[in-house]
């Protein structure tokens, strides 16, 4: 029963020493957000000088797609390597990433060469992202204030990127800044692995009780994948429309709209965390409706500024939603390293997959096709939102019921311990005797003690409580 009290202590996320892991998680996620967004912005600016608008948009989606592969490769890397080897590989990846940045910045590069090194860079950045989300989740130990963490991190990373773009005027200078942050990120990940992440943490967060509804969490995860994928179709099409305006030079977007991106991410974190993220999917669905309206405004020659404002406000909400949603359920899966970063993976992969179709629709001028596609996506997304909301609610209701049961069990044992002056070890033995059907040898094995030692504990319990048998102990326990 020591596990119960340990989990109760772990639930106090922002108290005492738990502030440090929370701050480290914010640092990790902020650094990655800045690095990824900064590298994407730099790549788009460079590629726009060597290709037309459509090719530039395609290139942006290609690197996003390859970054999804990096996210998927991280769990494999995390499983097959360890210790010094993992540190060496991580630092090597950082050095290669830096080399890619500077090669891309060379004047006179062709479109294929720039795209090639961009793909390699974002493959490595994707693997770093998988490590960041997974280790941030382990640092937190519980899901308390998870969306707030993601929102604060997203805001800080975006603000850093805005400052970098406004203060730094040359590609080489931007590459230098990004290189420094990539190396810092690599070192922090290595240090976090050594000092903060313990192998037992993953097992503690996925014990038999928490995994009682494996089918439920798998169902929730699959529905979430489809929900995020459908929303990505809408947001990616809107992003492509904005990028086309940007690379065409028809409209100078500037940096001010990205301030809205940072603010919306921060607002999303606090709004989503209301009632333990109970209303997160509903809020996101409402924001998605605004995004659909924004796409209509942009496509039908409406006020560009209004469409742009709505896009950046909604994009921040979406980024926080898919990140927090997958991190939330990752803790209860067997492959935490995979599910923790799956939000970014699904978003980037779908964005790359629909790039061609999205551009074709935007450039077609066929209003009927555009309206039909938007209505279809809206209906499918609505269905996915309803299914996901219900599935998530059902899973966490079952999980809360299990936790309530464990708390009641802990309270009962605490009362019995105080009433009969049981030692902590005797209380633990008492709990196993009344809550399982295991024999004495099985209980001894579970506690890593000999059968004779266990029998002494049992005798002491009988003597203190006055019970004559195990049935008597159960009756005594049930009477509390």
Short mmCIF file of C-alpha atoms in Angstrom, two decimals:
data_model
loop_
_atom_site.label_atom_id
_atom_site.label_comp_id
_atom_site.label_asym_id
_atom_site.label_seq_id
_atom_site.Cartn_x
_atom_site.Cartn_y
_atom_site.Cartn_z
CA UNK A 1 0.00 0.00 0.00
CA UNK A 2 3.06 2.23 -0.05
CA UNK A 3 2.36 2.75 -3.77
CA UNK A 4 -0.88 4.55 -2.90
CA UNK A 5 0.72 7.11 -0.61
CA UNK A 6 3.49 7.61 -3.16
CA UNK A 7 0.99 8.45 -5.90
CA UNK A 8 -0.84 10.83 -3.60
CA UNK A 9 2.41 12.68 -2.96
CA UNK A 10 3.18 12.75 -6.69
CA UNK A 11 -0.18 14.37 -7.45
CA UNK A 12 0.97 17.60 -5.79
CA UNK A 13 2.64 18.75 -8.97
CA UNK A 14 3.38 22.36 -8.23
CA UNK A 15 4.34 22.03 -4.59
CA UNK A 16 7.85 22.11 -3.16
CA UNK A 17 10.44 20.28 -5.18
CA UNK A 18 7.92 19.56 -7.97
CA UNK A 19 8.28 23.16 -9.17
CA UNK A 20 11.72 22.29 -10.51
CA UNK A 21 10.58 19.45 -12.83
CA UNK A 22 7.72 21.66 -14.05
CA UNK A 23 10.15 24.48 -14.86
CA UNK A 24 12.48 22.04 -16.63
CA UNK A 25 9.60 20.71 -18.71
CA UNK A 26 8.64 24.27 -19.69
CA UNK A 27 12.27 24.96 -20.65
CA UNK A 28 12.52 21.83 -22.79
CA UNK A 29 9.29 22.45 -24.66
CA UNK A 30 9.97 26.18 -25.12
CA UNK A 31 13.40 25.53 -26.60
CA UNK A 32 12.02 22.95 -29.00
CA UNK A 33 9.11 25.18 -30.05
CA UNK A 34 11.48 28.07 -30.78
CA UNK A 35 13.94 25.86 -32.64
CA UNK A 36 11.30 24.14 -34.76
CA UNK A 37 9.35 27.29 -35.63
CA UNK A 38 12.55 29.26 -36.24
CA UNK A 39 13.97 26.59 -38.54
CA UNK A 40 10.67 26.35 -40.43
CA UNK A 41 10.50 30.13 -40.90
CA UNK A 42 14.12 30.30 -42.06
CA UNK A 43 13.63 27.39 -44.46
CA UNK A 44 10.52 28.95 -46.03
CA UNK A 45 12.34 32.27 -46.54
CA UNK A 46 15.31 30.54 -48.17
CA UNK A 47 13.29 28.20 -50.37
CA UNK A 48 11.05 31.07 -51.52
CA UNK A 49 14.09 32.65 -53.21
CA UNK A 50 14.67 29.54 -55.33
CA UNK A 51 11.13 28.44 -56.24
CA UNK A 52 7.64 29.61 -57.08
CA UNK A 53 4.82 29.95 -54.55
CA UNK A 54 3.41 26.44 -55.05
CA UNK A 55 6.85 24.82 -54.88
CA UNK A 56 7.64 26.75 -51.70
CA UNK A 57 4.43 25.59 -50.04
CA UNK A 58 5.11 22.02 -51.14
CA UNK A 59 8.64 22.21 -49.75
CA UNK A 60 7.32 23.45 -46.41
CA UNK A 61 4.93 20.53 -46.21
CA UNK A 62 7.61 18.05 -47.26
CA UNK A 63 9.85 19.03 -44.35
CA UNK A 64 6.88 18.89 -41.97
CA UNK A 65 6.15 15.39 -43.24
CA UNK A 66 9.72 14.19 -42.77
CA UNK A 67 9.74 15.62 -39.25
CA UNK A 68 6.81 13.29 -38.49
CA UNK A 69 9.07 10.39 -39.41
CA UNK A 70 11.60 11.73 -36.90
CA UNK A 71 8.94 11.72 -34.18
CA UNK A 72 8.11 8.10 -35.03
CA UNK A 73 11.77 7.05 -35.01
CA UNK A 74 12.43 8.41 -31.51
CA UNK A 75 10.66 5.57 -29.62
CA UNK A 76 12.80 3.05 -31.53
CA UNK A 77 15.96 5.01 -30.77
CA UNK A 78 14.94 5.30 -27.13
CA UNK A 79 14.44 1.55 -26.88
CA UNK A 80 17.54 0.23 -28.62
CA UNK A 81 20.19 2.60 -27.29
CA UNK A 82 21.19 3.85 -23.88
CA UNK A 83 23.87 5.47 -21.75
CA UNK A 84 26.92 6.87 -23.50
CA UNK A 85 25.77 5.67 -26.92
CA UNK A 86 22.54 7.66 -26.67
CA UNK A 87 24.43 10.81 -25.64
CA UNK A 88 26.87 10.42 -28.55
CA UNK A 89 24.06 9.94 -31.06
CA UNK A 90 22.18 12.95 -29.66
CA UNK A 91 25.21 15.23 -29.95
CA UNK A 92 26.01 13.90 -33.43
CA UNK A 93 22.46 14.71 -34.51
CA UNK A 94 22.92 18.24 -33.15
CA UNK A 95 26.14 18.72 -35.13
CA UNK A 96 24.51 17.45 -38.34
CA UNK A 97 21.54 19.77 -37.77
CA UNK A 98 23.87 22.74 -37.42
CA UNK A 99 25.68 21.76 -40.62
CA UNK A 100 22.36 21.56 -42.47
CA UNK A 101 21.40 25.06 -41.33
CA UNK A 102 24.58 26.64 -42.63
CA UNK A 103 24.54 24.72 -45.91
CA UNK A 104 20.98 25.90 -46.57
CA UNK A 105 22.05 29.50 -45.99
CA UNK A 106 24.70 29.43 -48.72
CA UNK A 107 23.95 31.78 -51.59
CA UNK A 108 23.37 30.18 -54.98
CA UNK A 109 21.93 26.91 -53.69
CA UNK A 110 19.51 25.19 -56.01
CA UNK A 111 15.98 24.24 -54.98
CA UNK A 112 16.76 20.47 -54.82
CA UNK A 113 19.88 21.03 -52.69
CA UNK A 114 18.11 23.33 -50.23
CA UNK A 115 15.18 20.92 -49.99
CA UNK A 116 17.51 17.94 -49.45
CA UNK A 117 19.27 19.49 -46.46
CA UNK A 118 15.97 20.85 -45.17
CA UNK A 119 14.57 17.32 -45.13
CA UNK A 120 17.57 16.02 -43.18
CA UNK A 121 17.36 18.91 -40.71
CA UNK A 122 13.68 18.38 -39.97
CA UNK A 123 14.08 14.62 -39.69
CA UNK A 124 16.52 15.24 -36.84
CA UNK A 125 14.40 18.01 -35.31
CA UNK A 126 11.46 15.61 -35.32
CA UNK A 127 13.41 13.06 -33.31
CA UNK A 128 14.37 15.79 -30.84
CA UNK A 129 10.69 16.68 -30.56
CA UNK A 130 9.79 13.11 -29.67
CA UNK A 131 12.40 13.17 -26.89
CA UNK A 132 11.20 16.54 -25.59
CA UNK A 133 7.53 15.58 -25.27
CA UNK A 134 8.29 12.18 -23.75
CA UNK A 135 10.75 13.44 -21.16
CA UNK A 136 8.59 16.45 -20.30
CA UNK A 137 5.76 14.03 -19.54
CA UNK A 138 7.99 11.94 -17.28
CA UNK A 139 9.16 15.05 -15.46
CA UNK A 140 5.60 16.07 -14.61
CA UNK A 141 4.65 12.61 -13.24
CA UNK A 142 0.92 13.54 -13.32
CA UNK A 143 -1.30 15.36 -15.81
CA UNK A 144 -2.16 18.27 -13.50
CA UNK A 145 -1.92 21.62 -15.37
CA UNK A 146 -0.74 19.82 -18.50
CA UNK A 147 -2.43 22.15 -21.02
CA UNK A 148 -1.13 25.15 -19.09
CA UNK A 149 2.40 23.78 -19.38
CA UNK A 150 1.99 23.33 -23.14
CA UNK A 151 0.45 26.80 -23.56
CA UNK A 152 3.18 28.59 -21.59
CA UNK A 153 5.88 26.69 -23.47
CA UNK A 154 4.30 27.46 -26.82
CA UNK A 155 3.98 31.13 -25.96
CA UNK A 156 7.61 31.42 -24.82
CA UNK A 157 8.92 29.56 -27.86
CA UNK A 158 6.87 31.70 -30.24
CA UNK A 159 7.94 34.96 -28.57
CA UNK A 160 11.59 33.89 -28.89
CA UNK A 161 11.03 33.17 -32.57
CA UNK A 162 9.39 36.57 -33.13
CA UNK A 163 12.27 38.33 -31.39
CA UNK A 164 14.79 36.34 -33.39
CA UNK A 165 13.16 37.25 -36.72
CA UNK A 166 12.88 40.93 -35.85
CA UNK A 167 16.32 41.45 -34.30
CA UNK A 168 18.34 39.24 -36.64
CA UNK A 169 18.51 40.45 -40.22
CA UNK A 170 20.58 37.85 -42.08
CA UNK A 171 20.12 34.13 -42.72
CA UNK A 172 23.57 33.31 -41.37
CA UNK A 173 22.88 35.13 -38.12
CA UNK A 174 19.58 33.28 -37.71
CA UNK A 175 21.36 30.02 -38.40
CA UNK A 176 23.91 30.84 -35.68
CA UNK A 177 21.17 31.51 -33.12
CA UNK A 178 19.26 28.36 -34.03
CA UNK A 179 22.45 26.31 -33.93
CA UNK A 180 23.21 27.48 -30.41
CA UNK A 181 19.71 26.55 -29.26
CA UNK A 182 19.89 23.11 -30.90
CA UNK A 183 23.11 22.34 -29.05
CA UNK A 184 21.67 23.64 -25.76
CA UNK A 185 18.57 21.52 -26.30
CA UNK A 186 20.70 18.43 -26.93
CA UNK A 187 22.69 18.95 -23.71
CA UNK A 188 19.56 19.56 -21.62
CA UNK A 189 17.98 16.38 -22.99
CA UNK A 190 21.07 14.38 -22.10
CA UNK A 191 21.25 15.91 -18.61
CA UNK A 192 17.54 15.36 -18.03
CA UNK A 193 17.94 11.71 -18.94
CA UNK A 194 20.67 11.25 -16.36
CA UNK A 195 19.35 13.27 -13.45
CA UNK A 196 15.56 13.29 -13.64
CA UNK A 197 14.19 10.36 -15.58
CA UNK A 198 14.13 7.11 -13.68
CA UNK A 199 13.11 3.88 -15.45
CA UNK A 200 10.67 3.05 -12.65
CA UNK A 201 8.68 6.25 -13.30
CA UNK A 202 7.28 4.82 -16.53
CA UNK A 203 6.23 1.61 -14.81
CA UNK A 204 4.72 3.45 -11.86
CA UNK A 205 2.56 5.52 -14.18
CA UNK A 206 1.38 2.43 -16.07
CA UNK A 207 0.61 0.01 -13.26
CA UNK A 208 -2.12 -2.58 -13.53
CA UNK A 209 -4.78 -0.38 -11.96
CA UNK A 210 -4.14 2.59 -14.25
CA UNK A 211 -4.18 0.26 -17.25
CA UNK A 212 -7.42 -1.48 -16.27
CA UNK A 213 -9.15 -0.18 -19.40
CA UNK A 214 -6.54 -0.75 -22.10
CA UNK A 215 -9.15 -1.01 -24.81
CA UNK A 216 -10.68 2.26 -23.63
CA UNK A 217 -7.46 4.24 -23.91
CA UNK A 218 -6.66 2.67 -27.28
CA UNK A 219 -10.11 3.61 -28.59
CA UNK A 220 -9.69 7.16 -27.26
CA UNK A 221 -6.27 7.43 -28.89
CA UNK A 222 -7.44 6.20 -32.29
CA UNK A 223 -10.43 8.55 -32.34
CA UNK A 224 -8.13 11.42 -31.29
CA UNK A 225 -5.85 10.63 -34.23
CA UNK A 226 -8.74 10.97 -36.67
CA UNK A 227 -10.03 14.10 -34.92
CA UNK A 228 -6.66 15.84 -35.12
CA UNK A 229 -6.09 14.62 -38.69
CA UNK A 230 -9.38 16.11 -39.87
CA UNK A 231 -8.71 19.41 -38.12
CA UNK A 232 -5.24 19.45 -39.65
CA UNK A 233 -6.83 19.33 -43.09
CA UNK A 234 -8.62 22.58 -42.28
CA UNK A 235 -5.71 24.31 -40.53
CA UNK A 236 -3.12 23.16 -43.06
CA UNK A 237 -5.21 24.45 -45.97
CA UNK A 238 -5.55 27.77 -44.18
CA UNK A 239 -1.80 27.82 -43.48
CA UNK A 240 -1.11 27.12 -47.17
CA UNK A 241 -3.34 30.04 -48.15
CA UNK A 242 -1.43 32.37 -45.82
CA UNK A 243 1.93 31.03 -47.06
CA UNK A 244 0.91 31.63 -50.68
CA UNK A 245 0.20 35.27 -49.83
CA UNK A 246 3.53 35.49 -48.01
CA UNK A 247 5.78 34.04 -50.73
CA UNK A 248 3.94 35.83 -53.56
CA UNK A 249 4.82 39.22 -52.09
CA UNK A 250 1.31 40.48 -52.81
CA UNK A 251 0.71 41.06 -49.12
CA UNK A 252 3.44 41.80 -46.60
CA UNK A 253 2.31 39.78 -43.60
CA UNK A 254 5.10 40.95 -41.33
CA UNK A 255 5.66 39.69 -37.80
CA UNK A 256 2.82 41.27 -35.82
CA UNK A 257 0.30 38.44 -36.44
CA UNK A 258 2.66 35.98 -34.76
CA UNK A 259 2.15 37.88 -31.50
CA UNK A 260 -1.46 36.70 -31.73
CA UNK A 261 -0.15 33.16 -32.18
CA UNK A 262 1.78 33.41 -28.90
CA UNK A 263 -1.11 34.96 -27.00
CA UNK A 264 -3.62 32.42 -28.31
CA UNK A 265 -1.36 29.57 -27.25
CA UNK A 266 -1.13 30.97 -23.74
CA UNK A 267 -4.89 31.56 -23.54
CA UNK A 268 -5.55 28.06 -24.81
CA UNK A 269 -3.42 26.52 -22.07
CA UNK A 270 -5.40 28.18 -19.29
CA UNK A 271 -8.81 27.68 -20.92
CA UNK A 272 -8.19 24.02 -21.75
CA UNK A 273 -7.14 23.20 -18.17
CA UNK A 274 -10.54 24.24 -16.78
CA UNK A 275 -12.12 21.28 -14.92
CA UNK A 276 -9.14 19.01 -15.73
CA UNK A 277 -9.50 19.56 -19.49
CA UNK A 278 -13.10 18.35 -19.46
CA UNK A 279 -14.17 20.99 -22.00
CA UNK A 280 -10.96 21.04 -24.05
CA UNK A 281 -12.37 19.28 -27.13
CA UNK A 282 -15.54 21.41 -27.07
CA UNK A 283 -13.52 24.64 -26.95
CA UNK A 284 -11.29 23.37 -29.76
CA UNK A 285 -14.31 22.50 -31.87
CA UNK A 286 -15.65 26.05 -31.54
CA UNK A 287 -12.25 27.44 -32.56
CA UNK A 288 -12.24 25.10 -35.55
CA UNK A 289 -15.52 26.62 -36.71
CA UNK A 290 -13.88 30.06 -36.65
CA UNK A 291 -10.98 28.69 -38.69
CA UNK A 292 -13.35 27.38 -41.34
CA UNK A 293 -14.91 30.83 -41.55
CA UNK A 294 -11.42 32.31 -41.83
CA UNK A 295 -10.62 30.07 -44.78
CA UNK A 296 -13.77 31.23 -46.54
CA UNK A 297 -12.79 34.87 -45.93
CA UNK A 298 -9.33 34.36 -47.43
CA UNK A 299 -10.50 32.35 -50.42
CA UNK A 300 -13.40 34.55 -51.40
CA UNK A 301 -11.38 37.78 -51.51
CA UNK A 302 -12.66 38.99 -48.17
CA UNK A 303 -10.66 41.27 -45.85
CA UNK A 304 -7.27 39.57 -45.68
CA UNK A 305 -6.43 41.06 -42.27
CA UNK A 306 -9.54 39.58 -40.64
CA UNK A 307 -8.82 36.13 -42.06
CA UNK A 308 -5.20 36.37 -40.94
CA UNK A 309 -6.13 37.38 -37.38
CA UNK A 310 -8.59 34.51 -37.04
CA UNK A 311 -6.02 32.09 -38.45
CA UNK A 312 -3.28 32.99 -35.98
CA UNK A 313 -5.66 33.04 -33.03
CA UNK A 314 -7.01 29.60 -33.89
CA UNK A 315 -3.62 28.11 -34.84
CA UNK A 316 -2.29 28.68 -31.32
CA UNK A 317 -5.29 26.88 -29.85
CA UNK A 318 -4.83 23.97 -32.24
CA UNK A 319 -1.12 23.55 -31.48
CA UNK A 320 -1.78 23.44 -27.73
CA UNK A 321 -4.75 21.10 -28.22
CA UNK A 322 -3.05 18.35 -30.19
CA UNK A 323 0.08 18.50 -28.03
CA UNK A 324 -1.73 18.39 -24.68
CA UNK A 325 -4.33 15.83 -25.81
CA UNK A 326 -1.78 13.21 -26.83
CA UNK A 327 0.47 13.86 -23.83
CA UNK A 328 -2.59 13.44 -21.61
CA UNK A 329 -3.35 9.91 -22.79
CA UNK A 330 0.28 8.88 -23.38
CA UNK A 331 0.79 8.27 -19.66
CA UNK A 332 -1.70 5.39 -19.70
CA UNK A 333 -0.35 3.59 -22.77
CA UNK A 334 2.36 0.97 -23.08
CA UNK A 335 4.34 3.07 -25.57
CA UNK A 336 4.53 6.43 -23.84
CA UNK A 337 7.50 7.54 -25.96
CA UNK A 338 5.38 7.14 -29.10
CA UNK A 339 2.09 8.66 -27.95
CA UNK A 340 3.60 11.68 -26.16
CA UNK A 341 4.70 13.26 -29.45
CA UNK A 342 2.01 11.78 -31.67
CA UNK A 343 0.07 15.05 -31.82
CA UNK A 344 2.84 16.83 -33.69
CA UNK A 345 3.42 13.67 -35.75
CA UNK A 346 -0.19 13.44 -36.96
CA UNK A 347 -0.35 17.17 -37.67
CA UNK A 348 2.86 17.27 -39.70
CA UNK A 349 2.18 14.02 -41.55
CA UNK A 350 -1.34 14.99 -42.61
CA UNK A 351 -0.16 18.49 -43.60
CA UNK A 352 2.39 16.92 -45.95
CA UNK A 353 -0.05 14.34 -47.32
CA UNK A 354 -2.74 16.85 -48.31
CA UNK A 355 -0.36 19.50 -49.61
CA UNK A 356 -0.98 18.79 -53.30
CA UNK A 357 -4.75 18.55 -52.97
CA UNK A 358 -4.89 21.61 -50.76
CA UNK A 359 -2.98 23.75 -53.24
CA UNK A 360 -5.06 22.45 -56.13
CA UNK A 361 -8.25 23.52 -54.37
CA UNK A 362 -6.84 26.93 -53.41
CA UNK A 363 -5.64 27.64 -56.95
CA UNK A 364 -8.63 26.18 -58.79
CA UNK A 365 -10.98 29.10 -58.28
CA UNK A 366 -13.81 26.55 -58.20
CA UNK A 367 -16.02 27.90 -55.44
CA UNK A 368 -18.37 24.92 -55.51
CA UNK A 369 -15.50 22.48 -54.97
CA UNK A 370 -14.13 24.61 -52.14
CA UNK A 371 -17.48 24.88 -50.35
CA UNK A 372 -18.22 21.15 -50.82
CA UNK A 373 -14.81 20.15 -49.43
CA UNK A 374 -15.16 22.46 -46.44
CA UNK A 375 -18.65 21.18 -45.62
CA UNK A 376 -17.49 17.57 -45.86
CA UNK A 377 -14.52 18.22 -43.58
CA UNK A 378 -16.74 20.11 -41.15
CA UNK A 379 -19.25 17.24 -40.92
CA UNK A 380 -16.55 14.58 -40.49
CA UNK A 381 -14.75 16.68 -37.88
CA UNK A 382 -18.00 17.21 -35.99
CA UNK A 383 -18.61 13.47 -35.83
CA UNK A 384 -15.04 12.81 -34.69
CA UNK A 385 -15.35 15.53 -32.03
CA UNK A 386 -18.47 13.94 -30.55
CA UNK A 387 -16.98 10.43 -30.52
CA UNK A 388 -13.70 11.62 -29.01
CA UNK A 389 -15.39 13.71 -26.31
CA UNK A 390 -17.54 10.76 -25.23
CA UNK A 391 -14.68 8.27 -25.40
CA UNK A 392 -12.37 10.48 -23.35
CA UNK A 393 -15.10 11.12 -20.79
CA UNK A 394 -15.81 7.39 -20.42
CA UNK A 395 -12.14 6.50 -19.99
CA UNK A 396 -11.37 9.13 -17.37
CA UNK A 397 -14.57 8.39 -15.46
CA UNK A 398 -13.41 4.78 -15.12
CA UNK A 399 -9.93 5.94 -14.17
CA UNK A 400 -11.31 8.33 -11.54
CA UNK A 401 -13.46 5.54 -10.14
CA UNK A 402 -10.33 3.41 -9.72
CA UNK A 403 -8.50 6.29 -8.04
CA UNK A 404 -11.43 6.96 -5.71
CA UNK A 405 -11.46 3.31 -4.76
CA UNK A 406 -7.74 3.39 -4.01
CA UNK A 407 -8.13 6.53 -1.89
CA UNK A 408 -10.94 4.92 0.12
CA UNK A 409 -8.79 1.84 0.57
CA UNK A 410 -5.91 4.00 1.75
CA UNK A 411 -8.16 5.84 4.22
CA UNK A 412 -9.47 2.55 5.63
CA UNK A 413 -5.98 1.18 6.09
CA UNK A 414 -4.84 4.42 7.69
CA UNK A 415 -7.66 4.22 10.25
CA UNK A 416 -6.88 0.58 11.00
CA UNK A 417 -3.19 1.39 11.32
CA UNK A 418 -3.89 4.13 13.86
CA UNK A 419 -6.49 2.09 15.72
CA UNK A 420 -4.32 -1.00 16.22
CA UNK A 421 -0.86 0.69 16.13
CA UNK A 422 0.27 -1.21 13.02
CA UNK A 423 3.69 -0.47 11.58
CA UNK A 424 3.91 0.73 7.96
CA UNK A 425 5.00 -2.75 6.85
CA UNK A 426 2.23 -4.44 8.81
CA UNK A 427 -0.28 -2.02 7.23
CA UNK A 428 1.01 -2.97 3.80
CA UNK A 429 0.70 -6.69 4.58
CA UNK A 430 -2.80 -6.12 6.00
CA UNK A 431 -3.84 -4.41 2.77
CA UNK A 432 -2.62 -7.31 0.62
CA UNK A 433 -4.31 -9.87 2.84
CA UNK A 434 -7.72 -8.23 2.54
CA UNK A 435 -7.56 -6.97 -1.07
CA UNK A 436 -6.12 -10.02 -2.86
CA UNK A 437 -6.67 -13.76 -2.93
CA UNK A 438 -2.93 -14.46 -3.11
CA UNK A 439 -1.43 -17.08 -0.86
CA UNK A 440 1.25 -16.24 1.67
CA UNK A 441 4.07 -17.29 -0.65
CA UNK A 442 2.77 -15.07 -3.47
CA UNK A 443 2.47 -12.13 -1.08
CA UNK A 444 5.97 -12.78 0.25
CA UNK A 445 7.33 -12.78 -3.31
CA UNK A 446 5.51 -9.53 -4.05
CA UNK A 447 7.04 -7.89 -0.97
CA UNK A 448 10.49 -9.42 -1.61
CA UNK A 449 10.62 -11.07 1.82
CA UNK A 450 10.84 -14.68 2.93
CA UNK A 451 7.71 -16.63 3.83
CA UNK A 452 8.90 -16.89 7.44
CA UNK A 453 9.30 -13.11 7.69
CA UNK A 454 5.82 -12.62 6.25
CA UNK A 455 4.36 -15.10 8.74
CA UNK A 456 5.84 -13.00 11.57
CA UNK A 457 4.09 -9.92 10.20
CA UNK A 458 0.82 -11.84 9.93
CA UNK A 459 1.12 -13.12 13.49
CA UNK A 460 1.74 -9.59 14.75
CA UNK A 461 -1.34 -8.36 12.88
CA UNK A 462 -3.51 -11.12 14.38
CA UNK A 463 -2.22 -10.34 17.85
CA UNK A 464 -2.82 -6.57 17.58
CA UNK A 465 -6.26 -6.80 15.94
CA UNK A 466 -7.56 -9.83 17.82
CA UNK A 467 -8.51 -11.52 14.54
CA UNK A 468 -8.16 -15.31 14.34
CA UNK A 469 -8.02 -15.72 10.56
CA UNK A 470 -7.79 -13.95 7.24
CA UNK A 471 -11.59 -13.92 7.04
CA UNK A 472 -11.60 -12.10 10.37
CA UNK A 473 -9.26 -9.48 8.95
CA UNK A 474 -11.56 -9.01 5.95
CA UNK A 475 -14.58 -8.59 8.23
CA UNK A 476 -12.67 -6.06 10.30
CA UNK A 477 -11.63 -4.16 7.14
CA UNK A 478 -15.18 -4.11 5.77
CA UNK A 479 -16.56 -2.81 9.06
CA UNK A 480 -14.62 0.45 8.73
#
